[in-house]
Amino acid sequence: MATSNVDRKISDPLMNPGDEPYFDAAAQGRLLIKQCSDCGKPHHYPRAICPFCWSPDVQWADASGEGTIYTFSITRRGAGAPYCIAYVALDEGPVVMTNIVDSDLEAIRIGQRVRAVFKPSEGGISVPMFTLAQTADAPARQET
Amino acid sequence: MTIKDKAYIVGAYEHPLRKAPNHSVAQLHAEVARGALLDAGLAKDDIDGYFCAGDAPGANPWSMVNYLNLNRLRHVESTDMGGCSYLIHVAHAAEAIAAGKCNVALITLAGRPNSEGVSGTQARVRGVNLPDSPFEMPHGPVTVNLYAMAAMRHMYEFGTTSEQLAWIKVAASHHAQHNPHAMLRNVVTVEDVLNSPMVSDPLHRLDSCVVSDGGGAIIVARPDIAKSLNRPRVKVIGSGETSKHQMGGQIDLSYTGVAWTGPRAFEEAGVTPADIQYASIYDSFTITVLLQLEDLGFCKKGEGGRFVADGNLISGVGRLPFNTDGGGLCNNHPANRGGMTKIIEAVRQLRGEAHPAVQVPNCALALATGVGGAIGHRHGAATLILERE
């Protein structure tokens, strides 16, 4: 079984002022998204104004951490390869760039259900990633 | 205001080198500038407009303006939209000429990523203050996987196959065999592409462009100046430019920004995709070509795979001859930016100066289009329509 987080060093997020709550929550195992109090729409990546209505009244909200793979690719050459980069459509709506980890790379497909896990960067910052969810019709392969 | 009929491309030059370890980047810019000037038959001090993008040393116009000793500039611009910048520069030069801001505009591109070992599987250098970077860089986005994710989605939505994508490389290689400067001159088969190493699924090594040093330059001039020169005249008749992005998390990778720039350019030019006799299509990867062909309306969305199969892009064989110099996939992709060479080959076709084996007979209407950045997240897009007068 090939996993995608064994060898690759996860670079530290170069945070800007205002990004801390996202990564602080990740350290607690929570995935946050930004939600607009005016138009009601969630967005990603998180911003100080709503990208849809430009309201400054945006709040952090807990996401379920569950979603569906919109697309992915297994990068097989280059630093830390192989690893799976993906866009995951969160159940709340926004599509987020991520990695699919702790999973058989060859079993990853568009449309599969995933759930959030959290992996440390080189400097120890928690980064939200996703792993294939175990479902009755698509059981995750057992590690042997 | 429209740019239609307001300006002509009067000079074009492509650097012959593909690896230039002993050239400086400024030297490459200067050599292509001189080449385009000689091609046009103009003098240095005729230039009163200068355009460059982020590949220019210093990432501002100052260094090259100084190096080239351009003393009569009335218009300077450094719009950077990645690899499609130079298509935008031609349109902006035409706008500036139409507005009386300059008469003769020089546009240069050059770089040496081949000598510097810069490929598409290395993380880009990202600085601080980028709003997107903290949420992306830890996940390892590199040039090739950002395109690969678009290809994977296209396959899922429309049933596009790796064999169909491979036909784009096959067509480019048929053209490159006639170009003595092309980095890859061997004609390849669909099987060759599929048997080349997988770089980032579903894109193989041969689905990718080359990494080359070199560069190119274009000179755009006022109509009366163009008419005073003893060269075939290439008129700018339509353009479009935009930037496409992630839309707050409402990502749709099934199309590129060319879906917006193509229709605008066709409308301005007063022509349709069916009128186009030759197309330069930005080809960082095979999927880049396929998406743009659909976005331009050469076929319906989702039918790009069938459109490119069986040699439909090969000059003399198929319906839409493309990238007859071998393009980025086989010839060159100087500075990791392919927009300039797209314009240059379109100019060659309209002047009848392409290699005889790939020259489109009596080519009077050509298109050049491109994307810069990465279609997997954020990119610029531009389309130009050019006409032989």
Coordinates of C-alpha atoms in Angstrom, one line a residue:
Chain A
M1 CA 0.0 0.0 0.0
A2 CA 1.4 3.4 -1.0
T3 CA 0.5 6.2 1.2
S4 CA 1.0 9.8 0.4
N5 CA 2.3 11.4 3.6
V6 CA 5.3 9.1 4.5
D7 CA 8.2 10.8 2.8
R8 CA 7.0 14.2 1.7
K9 CA 7.9 17.1 3.8
I10 CA 4.9 19.4 4.2
S11 CA 6.0 23.0 3.9
D12 CA 5.0 25.4 6.6
P13 CA 2.1 27.7 5.7
L14 CA 3.4 31.2 5.3
M15 CA 0.6 32.8 7.2
N16 CA -0.7 36.3 6.8
P17 CA -2.3 38.2 9.7
G18 CA -5.8 36.8 10.2
D19 CA -5.0 33.3 9.1
E20 CA -4.1 32.0 12.6
P21 CA -7.6 30.8 13.7
Y22 CA -7.7 28.4 10.7
F23 CA -4.5 26.7 11.8
D24 CA -5.2 27.0 15.5
A25 CA -8.4 25.1 14.9
A26 CA -6.6 22.5 12.8
A27 CA -4.3 21.9 15.7
Q28 CA -7.5 20.9 17.6
G29 CA -8.7 18.7 14.8
R30 CA -11.3 21.1 13.5
L31 CA -11.8 22.3 10.0
L32 CA -12.9 26.0 9.7
I33 CA -14.4 27.8 6.7
K34 CA -15.4 31.5 6.4
Q35 CA -19.1 32.2 6.3
C36 CA -20.7 35.5 5.3
S37 CA -23.3 36.9 7.7
D38 CA -24.9 39.1 5.0
C39 CA -25.3 36.8 2.0
G40 CA -25.0 33.6 3.9
K41 CA -22.5 32.0 1.6
P42 CA -19.4 30.1 2.8
H43 CA -16.1 30.6 0.9
H44 CA -12.6 29.3 0.7
Y45 CA -9.7 30.2 1.0
P46 CA -10.7 32.4 4.0
R47 CA -10.7 36.1 3.4
A48 CA -11.4 39.3 5.4
I49 CA -14.3 40.2 3.0
C50 CA -16.9 37.9 1.4
P51 CA -15.8 37.2 -2.2
F52 CA -19.4 37.1 -3.3
C53 CA -21.0 40.3 -1.8
W54 CA -17.9 42.0 -0.4
S55 CA -19.4 42.3 3.0
P56 CA -16.8 42.6 5.8
D57 CA -19.1 40.7 8.1
V58 CA -17.5 37.2 7.6
Q59 CA -17.2 34.7 10.5
W60 CA -15.3 31.5 11.1
A61 CA -17.6 28.5 11.1
D62 CA -16.9 24.8 11.8
A63 CA -17.1 22.6 8.7
S64 CA -18.2 19.0 9.0
G65 CA -14.9 17.9 7.6
E66 CA -16.6 15.7 5.1
G67 CA -16.7 16.1 1.4
T68 CA -16.3 14.5 -2.1
I69 CA -13.3 14.4 -4.4
Y70 CA -13.8 16.9 -7.3
T71 CA -10.6 16.1 -9.0
F72 CA -7.1 14.8 -8.1
S73 CA -3.7 13.8 -9.5
I74 CA -1.0 11.6 -8.2
T75 CA 2.3 13.4 -8.7
R76 CA 4.8 10.6 -9.4
R77 CA 7.9 12.7 -10.1
G78 CA 9.5 15.5 -8.2
A79 CA 10.2 16.2 -4.5
G80 CA 8.5 13.8 -2.1
A81 CA 6.6 12.0 -4.9
P82 CA 4.4 10.1 -5.0
Y83 CA 1.7 12.2 -3.4
C84 CA -2.0 12.9 -4.2
I85 CA -3.1 16.5 -4.7
A86 CA -6.8 17.0 -5.0
Y87 CA -9.7 19.4 -4.9
V88 CA -12.3 18.3 -2.4
A89 CA -15.9 19.7 -2.5
L90 CA -16.8 20.2 1.2
D91 CA -20.4 19.3 2.1
E92 CA -20.8 23.0 2.9
G93 CA -20.1 23.9 -0.7
P94 CA -16.6 25.4 -1.1
V95 CA -14.0 23.3 -3.0
V96 CA -10.6 23.2 -1.3
M97 CA -7.1 22.3 -2.5
T98 CA -5.7 19.5 -0.3
N99 CA -3.9 16.2 -0.3
I100 CA -5.5 12.7 0.0
V101 CA -3.4 10.9 2.6
D102 CA -3.4 7.6 4.6
S103 CA -5.0 6.0 1.5
D104 CA -4.1 3.6 -1.3
L105 CA -3.1 6.0 -4.0
E106 CA -4.3 3.7 -6.7
A107 CA -7.8 3.5 -5.2
I108 CA -8.5 7.2 -5.4
R109 CA -11.3 8.3 -7.7
I110 CA -13.3 11.4 -8.5
G111 CA -16.6 11.3 -6.6
Q112 CA -15.3 9.4 -3.6
R113 CA -16.2 10.5 -0.1
V114 CA -13.4 11.8 2.1
R115 CA -13.0 13.1 5.7
A116 CA -10.6 15.6 7.1
V117 CA -7.4 14.6 8.9
F118 CA -4.7 16.8 10.1
K119 CA -0.9 16.5 9.4
P120 CA 2.0 18.4 10.8
S121 CA 4.1 20.6 8.6
E122 CA 7.9 20.7 8.9
G123 CA 7.6 23.4 11.6
G124 CA 4.8 21.6 13.4
I125 CA 1.8 23.5 12.1
S126 CA -1.4 21.4 11.6
V127 CA -2.5 21.3 8.0
P128 CA -6.0 20.0 7.0
M129 CA -5.9 17.1 4.6
F130 CA -8.3 14.3 3.7
T131 CA -8.5 10.6 3.7
L132 CA -10.8 8.2 1.9
A133 CA -14.0 7.6 4.0
Q134 CA -14.9 4.0 4.7
T135 CA -18.3 3.3 3.2
A136 CA -20.2 0.0 2.8
D137 CA -19.9 0.0 -1.0
A138 CA -16.3 1.3 -1.2
P139 CA -14.4 -0.2 1.8
A140 CA -10.9 1.2 2.3
R141 CA -8.3 -1.4 1.7
Q142 CA -6.9 -3.0 4.8
E143 CA -3.3 -2.5 5.6
T144 CA -1.4 -5.7 5.8
Chain B
M1 CA -12.8 51.9 -29.2
T2 CA -11.8 48.8 -31.1
I3 CA -8.3 47.7 -32.1
K4 CA -9.5 46.3 -35.4
D5 CA -7.4 47.6 -38.2
K6 CA -5.5 50.0 -35.9
A7 CA -2.1 48.3 -35.9
Y8 CA 0.0 45.8 -37.7
I9 CA 2.7 43.3 -36.6
V10 CA 5.6 44.3 -38.7
G11 CA 8.5 42.5 -37.1
A12 CA 8.9 39.0 -35.5
Y13 CA 11.9 37.1 -34.4
E14 CA 12.5 33.8 -32.6
H15 CA 15.8 33.1 -30.9
P16 CA 17.5 30.0 -32.5
L17 CA 19.0 28.8 -29.2
R18 CA 17.2 26.3 -27.0
K19 CA 20.0 26.1 -24.4
A20 CA 22.1 29.2 -23.7
P21 CA 24.3 28.7 -20.7
N22 CA 26.7 31.4 -21.7
H23 CA 24.0 34.0 -22.4
S24 CA 22.7 36.5 -19.9
V25 CA 18.9 36.9 -19.8
A26 CA 19.4 40.6 -20.8
Q27 CA 21.5 39.5 -23.7
L28 CA 18.7 37.1 -24.9
H29 CA 16.2 40.0 -24.7
A30 CA 18.5 42.2 -26.6
E31 CA 19.2 39.7 -29.4
V32 CA 15.5 39.0 -30.0
A33 CA 14.8 42.8 -30.0
R34 CA 17.5 43.3 -32.6
G35 CA 16.2 40.4 -34.6
A36 CA 12.6 41.7 -34.7
L37 CA 13.9 45.2 -35.6
L38 CA 15.9 43.9 -38.5
D39 CA 12.9 41.8 -39.6
A40 CA 10.7 44.9 -39.7
G41 CA 13.3 47.1 -41.4
L42 CA 13.0 49.8 -38.8
A43 CA 15.6 51.7 -36.8
K44 CA 16.1 51.5 -33.0
D45 CA 15.0 55.1 -32.5
D46 CA 11.7 54.4 -34.3
I47 CA 10.7 52.5 -31.1
D48 CA 8.6 54.6 -28.9
G49 CA 6.7 51.9 -27.0
Y50 CA 8.2 49.0 -25.0
F51 CA 6.4 46.1 -23.4
C52 CA 7.8 43.3 -21.2
A53 CA 6.6 40.9 -18.5
G54 CA 8.0 39.1 -15.5
D55 CA 10.7 37.2 -17.5
A56 CA 12.5 40.5 -18.1
P57 CA 15.5 40.9 -15.7
G58 CA 14.4 43.0 -12.8
A59 CA 10.7 42.2 -13.5
N60 CA 10.2 45.8 -14.4
P61 CA 10.9 47.6 -17.7
W62 CA 13.7 49.7 -16.3
S63 CA 16.6 47.3 -16.7
M64 CA 15.9 46.4 -20.3
V65 CA 15.0 49.9 -21.3
N66 CA 18.4 50.9 -20.0
Y67 CA 20.2 47.9 -21.6
L68 CA 18.6 48.6 -25.0
N69 CA 19.1 52.3 -24.6
L70 CA 15.5 53.1 -25.6
N71 CA 15.5 56.9 -25.6
R72 CA 12.3 57.8 -27.3
L73 CA 9.7 55.9 -25.3
R74 CA 6.3 57.4 -24.9
H75 CA 4.6 54.3 -23.7
V76 CA 5.9 51.6 -21.3
E77 CA 4.0 48.6 -20.0
S78 CA 4.8 45.5 -18.0
T79 CA 1.5 43.6 -17.7
D80 CA 2.3 40.1 -16.4
M81 CA -0.2 37.4 -17.0
G82 CA 2.4 34.6 -17.2
G83 CA 2.8 32.9 -20.6
C84 CA 0.0 34.7 -22.3
S85 CA 1.4 38.2 -21.4
Y86 CA 2.7 38.7 -25.0
L87 CA -0.6 38.1 -26.6
I88 CA -2.0 40.8 -24.3
H89 CA 0.9 43.1 -25.1
V90 CA 0.1 43.0 -28.8
A91 CA -3.5 44.0 -28.0
H92 CA -2.3 46.7 -25.6
A93 CA 0.2 48.0 -28.2
A94 CA -2.6 48.2 -30.7
E95 CA -4.7 50.1 -28.2
A96 CA -1.8 52.5 -27.4
I97 CA -1.2 53.1 -31.1
A98 CA -4.9 53.7 -31.7
A99 CA -4.9 56.2 -28.9
G100 CA -1.9 58.0 -30.3
K101 CA 0.3 57.0 -27.4
C102 CA 3.0 55.4 -29.5
N103 CA 3.8 54.5 -33.1
V104 CA 6.2 51.6 -32.9
A105 CA 6.0 49.1 -30.0
L106 CA 8.6 46.5 -29.2
I107 CA 7.6 43.5 -27.1
T108 CA 10.3 41.1 -25.8
L109 CA 10.4 37.7 -24.0
A110 CA 13.5 35.7 -23.0
G111 CA 14.8 33.4 -20.4
R112 CA 17.1 30.5 -19.6
P113 CA 15.1 27.9 -17.5
N114 CA 16.8 25.1 -19.4
S115 CA 20.2 26.2 -18.3
E116 CA 18.9 27.0 -14.8
G117 CA 17.2 23.6 -14.4
V118 CA 13.7 24.8 -13.8
S119 CA 11.0 22.2 -14.6
G120 CA 7.3 21.7 -13.9
T121 CA 7.7 19.3 -11.0
Q122 CA 9.4 21.8 -8.7
A123 CA 7.5 24.0 -6.2
R124 CA 7.4 27.6 -7.4
V125 CA 9.2 30.1 -5.2
R126 CA 6.4 31.9 -3.4
G127 CA 6.9 35.0 -1.3
V128 CA 5.2 36.3 1.7
N129 CA 1.9 38.3 1.6
L130 CA 0.3 36.0 -0.9
P131 CA -3.3 35.4 0.3
D132 CA -3.7 32.0 -1.2
S133 CA -0.3 30.5 -0.4
P134 CA -0.9 29.3 3.2
F135 CA -3.9 27.2 2.1
E136 CA -2.2 25.7 -1.0
M137 CA 1.6 25.5 -0.8
P138 CA 1.6 22.8 2.0
H139 CA -0.3 20.5 -0.5
G140 CA 2.5 20.6 -3.1
P141 CA 0.9 22.3 -6.1
V142 CA 3.4 22.3 -9.0
T143 CA 2.8 23.3 -12.7
V144 CA 2.2 19.8 -13.9
N145 CA -0.3 18.6 -11.2
L146 CA -2.3 21.8 -11.5
Y147 CA -2.9 20.9 -15.2
A148 CA -3.2 17.2 -14.5
M149 CA -6.2 17.9 -12.2
A150 CA -8.0 19.7 -15.0
A151 CA -7.2 16.7 -17.3
M152 CA -8.5 14.2 -14.8
R153 CA -11.7 16.2 -14.4
H154 CA -12.2 16.4 -18.2
M155 CA -11.8 12.7 -18.5
Y156 CA -14.4 12.2 -15.7
E157 CA -17.0 14.6 -17.1
F158 CA -16.6 13.9 -20.8
G159 CA -14.9 10.6 -21.2
T160 CA -11.8 12.1 -22.7
T161 CA -9.0 9.5 -23.0
S162 CA -5.2 9.5 -22.7
E163 CA -5.1 8.3 -26.4
Q164 CA -7.0 11.4 -27.5
L165 CA -4.7 13.7 -25.5
A166 CA -1.7 12.0 -27.0
W167 CA -2.9 12.9 -30.6
I168 CA -2.1 16.5 -29.7
K169 CA 1.6 15.6 -29.1
V170 CA 1.6 13.4 -32.2
A171 CA 0.4 16.3 -34.4
A172 CA 3.0 18.7 -32.9
S173 CA 5.7 16.2 -33.6
H174 CA 4.7 15.9 -37.2
H175 CA 5.3 19.6 -37.5
A176 CA 8.5 19.7 -35.5
Q177 CA 10.2 17.2 -37.8
H178 CA 10.6 20.1 -40.3
N179 CA 11.9 22.6 -37.8
P180 CA 15.7 22.4 -37.5
H181 CA 15.6 24.4 -34.2
A182 CA 13.0 22.2 -32.5
M183 CA 14.1 20.4 -29.3
L184 CA 12.1 17.3 -30.2
R185 CA 12.3 16.4 -33.9
N186 CA 11.2 12.8 -33.8
V187 CA 7.7 12.0 -35.0
V188 CA 6.0 10.2 -32.1
T189 CA 3.0 7.8 -32.0
V190 CA 0.1 7.7 -29.6
E191 CA 1.8 4.6 -28.1
D192 CA 5.1 6.6 -27.6
V193 CA 3.2 9.2 -25.5
L194 CA 1.3 6.6 -23.5
N195 CA 4.6 4.6 -22.8
S196 CA 6.5 7.7 -21.7
P197 CA 6.8 8.0 -17.8
M198 CA 3.7 9.2 -15.9
V199 CA 4.6 12.5 -14.4
S200 CA 1.3 13.4 -12.7
D201 CA -1.7 11.3 -13.7
P202 CA -3.1 11.5 -16.3
L203 CA -0.2 13.5 -17.9
H204 CA 2.8 11.6 -19.2
R205 CA 6.2 13.2 -19.9
L206 CA 5.3 13.4 -23.6
D207 CA 2.0 15.2 -22.7
S208 CA 4.3 18.0 -21.5
C209 CA 6.1 20.9 -23.2
V210 CA 9.8 21.2 -23.4
V211 CA 11.8 23.5 -21.1
S212 CA 13.9 25.8 -23.2
D213 CA 16.1 28.8 -23.1
G214 CA 15.8 31.5 -25.8
G215 CA 13.1 34.0 -26.5
G216 CA 11.3 36.0 -29.1
A217 CA 10.2 39.5 -30.0
I218 CA 7.4 41.3 -31.9
I219 CA 7.1 44.8 -33.3
V220 CA 3.7 46.4 -33.6
A221 CA 3.3 49.6 -35.7
R222 CA 0.9 52.2 -36.9
P223 CA -0.8 51.4 -40.2
D224 CA 0.9 54.0 -42.3
I225 CA 4.3 52.9 -41.0
A226 CA 3.5 49.3 -41.7
K227 CA 2.5 50.3 -45.3
S228 CA 5.8 52.0 -45.8
L229 CA 7.8 48.8 -45.1
N230 CA 8.7 46.3 -47.7
R231 CA 7.1 43.3 -45.8
P232 CA 3.9 41.3 -46.0
R233 CA 1.4 43.0 -43.7
V234 CA -0.2 41.3 -40.7
K235 CA -3.1 43.2 -39.3
V236 CA -4.4 42.9 -35.7
I237 CA -8.2 42.6 -36.0
G238 CA -9.4 41.1 -32.7
S239 CA -8.4 40.5 -29.2
G240 CA -9.7 39.4 -25.8
E241 CA -8.1 39.1 -22.4
T242 CA -9.1 38.0 -18.9
S243 CA -8.2 36.2 -15.7
K244 CA -9.9 33.1 -14.4
H245 CA -9.7 31.9 -10.8
Q246 CA -11.2 29.8 -8.1
M247 CA -14.3 31.9 -7.6
G248 CA -14.3 31.9 -3.8
G249 CA -14.2 28.1 -3.8
Q250 CA -16.8 27.5 -6.7
I251 CA -14.1 25.8 -8.8
D252 CA -14.9 24.6 -12.3
L253 CA -11.9 23.2 -14.2
S254 CA -13.9 22.2 -17.3
Y255 CA -13.0 25.4 -19.1
T256 CA -10.3 28.1 -19.3
G257 CA -10.5 31.9 -19.5
V258 CA -10.2 31.5 -23.2
A259 CA -13.9 30.6 -23.1
W260 CA -14.3 34.4 -22.4
T261 CA -11.5 35.8 -24.5
G262 CA -12.2 33.8 -27.7
P263 CA -15.7 34.9 -28.3
R264 CA -14.8 38.6 -27.6
A265 CA -11.9 38.3 -30.1
F266 CA -14.1 36.7 -32.8
E267 CA -16.8 39.3 -32.3
E268 CA -14.3 42.2 -32.6
A269 CA -12.7 40.7 -35.7
G270 CA -16.1 39.9 -37.3
V271 CA -15.1 36.3 -38.0
T272 CA -16.0 32.9 -36.7
P273 CA -14.0 29.8 -35.7
A274 CA -14.9 28.2 -39.1
D275 CA -13.1 31.1 -40.9
I276 CA -9.7 30.4 -39.1
Q277 CA -7.2 28.8 -41.4
Y278 CA -4.4 28.3 -38.9
A279 CA -4.4 28.3 -35.1
S280 CA -1.5 28.8 -32.6
I281 CA -2.8 27.2 -29.4
Y282 CA -0.8 27.6 -26.2
D283 CA 0.5 24.1 -25.4
S284 CA 2.1 23.8 -22.0
F285 CA 0.5 20.4 -21.9
T286 CA -1.8 18.4 -24.2
I287 CA -4.8 19.2 -22.0
T288 CA -4.1 22.9 -22.4
V289 CA -4.7 22.6 -26.1
L290 CA -7.8 20.5 -25.8
L291 CA -9.6 22.8 -23.4
Q292 CA -8.8 25.9 -25.5
L293 CA -10.0 24.3 -28.7
E294 CA -13.4 23.7 -27.0
D295 CA -13.4 27.1 -25.4
L296 CA -12.8 28.8 -28.7
G297 CA -15.7 27.0 -30.3
F298 CA -13.7 24.8 -32.8
C299 CA -15.8 22.0 -31.3
K300 CA -18.4 21.7 -28.6
K301 CA -17.5 21.5 -24.9
G302 CA -16.5 17.9 -24.1
E303 CA -15.8 16.9 -27.7
G304 CA -12.2 18.1 -27.8
G305 CA -10.9 14.5 -27.5
R306 CA -12.7 13.4 -30.7
F307 CA -11.8 16.7 -32.4
V308 CA -8.0 16.2 -32.0
A309 CA -7.9 12.5 -32.8
D310 CA -6.7 11.0 -36.0
G311 CA -4.4 13.8 -37.0
N312 CA -7.1 16.6 -37.2
L313 CA -4.5 19.1 -36.1
I314 CA -1.8 18.1 -38.6
S315 CA -1.2 20.6 -41.4
G316 CA -2.2 19.2 -44.7
V317 CA -4.0 16.3 -43.1
G318 CA -6.7 17.6 -40.7
R319 CA -9.2 20.4 -40.5
L320 CA -7.3 22.7 -38.2
P321 CA -3.5 23.0 -38.6
F322 CA -2.0 24.1 -35.3
N323 CA 1.4 25.0 -34.0
T324 CA 3.2 24.3 -37.2
D325 CA 6.6 25.1 -35.7
G326 CA 6.2 22.2 -33.3
G327 CA 4.9 24.5 -30.6
G328 CA 5.8 24.3 -26.9
L329 CA 5.3 20.5 -27.0
C330 CA 8.2 19.9 -29.4
N331 CA 9.9 23.2 -30.5
N332 CA 10.4 25.5 -27.6
H333 CA 8.8 27.1 -24.5
P334 CA 11.3 29.9 -23.8
A335 CA 11.3 31.2 -20.2
N336 CA 8.6 28.7 -19.5
R337 CA 6.3 31.1 -21.3
G338 CA 4.8 30.1 -24.7
G339 CA 2.7 33.1 -25.7
M340 CA 5.4 34.9 -27.8
T341 CA 6.2 31.9 -30.0
K342 CA 2.5 31.4 -30.6
I343 CA 2.3 34.9 -32.2
I344 CA 5.5 34.4 -34.2
E345 CA 4.4 31.2 -35.9
A346 CA 1.0 32.8 -36.7
V347 CA 2.9 35.7 -38.3
R348 CA 5.0 33.2 -40.3
Q349 CA 1.9 31.5 -41.6
L350 CA 0.2 34.7 -42.6
R351 CA 3.4 35.9 -44.4
G352 CA 3.8 32.5 -46.1
E353 CA 7.1 32.1 -44.3
A354 CA 6.4 28.8 -42.5
H355 CA 8.3 25.7 -43.5
P356 CA 6.9 24.6 -46.9
A357 CA 5.9 21.2 -45.5
V358 CA 3.6 22.8 -43.0
Q359 CA 2.6 26.1 -44.6
V360 CA -1.1 26.5 -44.9
P361 CA -1.8 27.4 -48.6
N362 CA -2.9 31.0 -49.0
C363 CA -3.2 31.6 -45.3
A364 CA -5.1 34.8 -44.7
L365 CA -6.7 34.4 -41.2
A366 CA -5.0 33.1 -38.2
L367 CA -5.6 32.9 -34.4
A368 CA -3.2 32.8 -31.5
T369 CA -4.4 32.1 -28.0
G370 CA -3.0 31.3 -24.6
V371 CA -3.2 30.9 -20.9
G372 CA -0.6 31.9 -18.3
G373 CA -0.3 30.7 -14.8
A374 CA -2.1 27.4 -14.3
I375 CA -5.5 26.3 -15.4
G376 CA -5.8 24.3 -12.2
H377 CA -6.2 27.3 -10.0
R378 CA -5.5 30.8 -11.4
H379 CA -4.6 32.0 -14.9
G380 CA -4.6 34.8 -17.4
A381 CA -6.0 34.1 -20.8
A382 CA -5.8 35.9 -24.1
T383 CA -6.8 35.5 -27.7
L384 CA -5.6 37.4 -30.8
I385 CA -6.9 37.3 -34.3
L386 CA -4.6 38.3 -37.1
E387 CA -5.3 38.9 -40.8
R388 CA -3.0 39.1 -43.8
E389 CA -3.7 42.2 -45.8

